[in-house]
Amino acid sequence: MYSSYSARLWVSVSVSNALNVYRNQIYLQYNILIVDSNIWVICGNLGYIRVKVFFQLQVGIKNYLIRGVFRNTKGLQEDIS
């Protein structure tokens, strides 16, 4: 049984040097397939991310911070198997 979810993630990019601090927020749309209660497969512009989280994802990669809140946009879980 797979449940299809969508997520809106905001990627905050911060690059700092001696003079300036640049901040930029990029909106990404992701599609999520929940294989089971522990493994989420997130498909997006960054490729496939397998995470063991529920409702919130926060990953720090060097200067990149990805924060997402996942919601079921269809209201109900659908069995597409």
PDB file of C-alpha atoms in Angstrom, residues 9-10 14-15 17 19 24 30 35 45 47 50 52 55 58 60 67 69 74 76 79:
ATOM      1  CA  LEU A   9       9.822  22.674   1.104  1.00  0.00           C
ATOM      2  CA  TRP A  10      11.634  25.915   1.514  1.00  0.00           C
ATOM      3  CA  SER A  14      23.080  31.251   3.367  1.00  0.00           C
ATOM      4  CA  VAL A  15      26.495  32.233   2.067  1.00  0.00           C
ATOM      5  CA  ASN A  17      31.875  36.264   3.671  1.00  0.00           C
ATOM      6  CA  LEU A  19      31.394  41.774   3.794  1.00  0.00           C
ATOM      7  CA  ASN A  24      17.758  33.101  -0.606  1.00  0.00           C
ATOM      8  CA  TYR A  30       7.922  17.326  -3.863  1.00  0.00           C
ATOM      9  CA  VAL A  35       6.299   2.691   1.516  1.00  0.00           C
ATOM     10  CA  ASN A  45      14.588  18.233  -7.835  1.00  0.00           C
ATOM     11  CA  GLY A  47      16.557  13.330  -6.434  1.00  0.00           C
ATOM     12  CA  ARG A  50      14.731   8.210   1.994  1.00  0.00           C
ATOM     13  CA  LYS A  52      12.552   7.963   8.650  1.00  0.00           C
ATOM     14  CA  PHE A  55       5.407  15.060   9.379  1.00  0.00           C
ATOM     15  CA  GLN A  58      15.030  18.867   8.778  1.00  0.00           C
ATOM     16  CA  GLY A  60      21.455  20.202   7.228  1.00  0.00           C
ATOM     17  CA  ARG A  67      12.887  22.184   6.318  1.00  0.00           C
ATOM     18  CA  VAL A  69       6.173  20.119   6.688  1.00  0.00           C
ATOM     19  CA  LYS A  74      -5.937  14.460  -0.770  1.00  0.00           C
ATOM     20  CA  LEU A  76      -7.507  10.558   2.789  1.00  0.00           C
ATOM     21  CA  ASP A  79      -4.518   2.499  -1.825  1.00  0.00           C
TER      22      ASP A  79
END
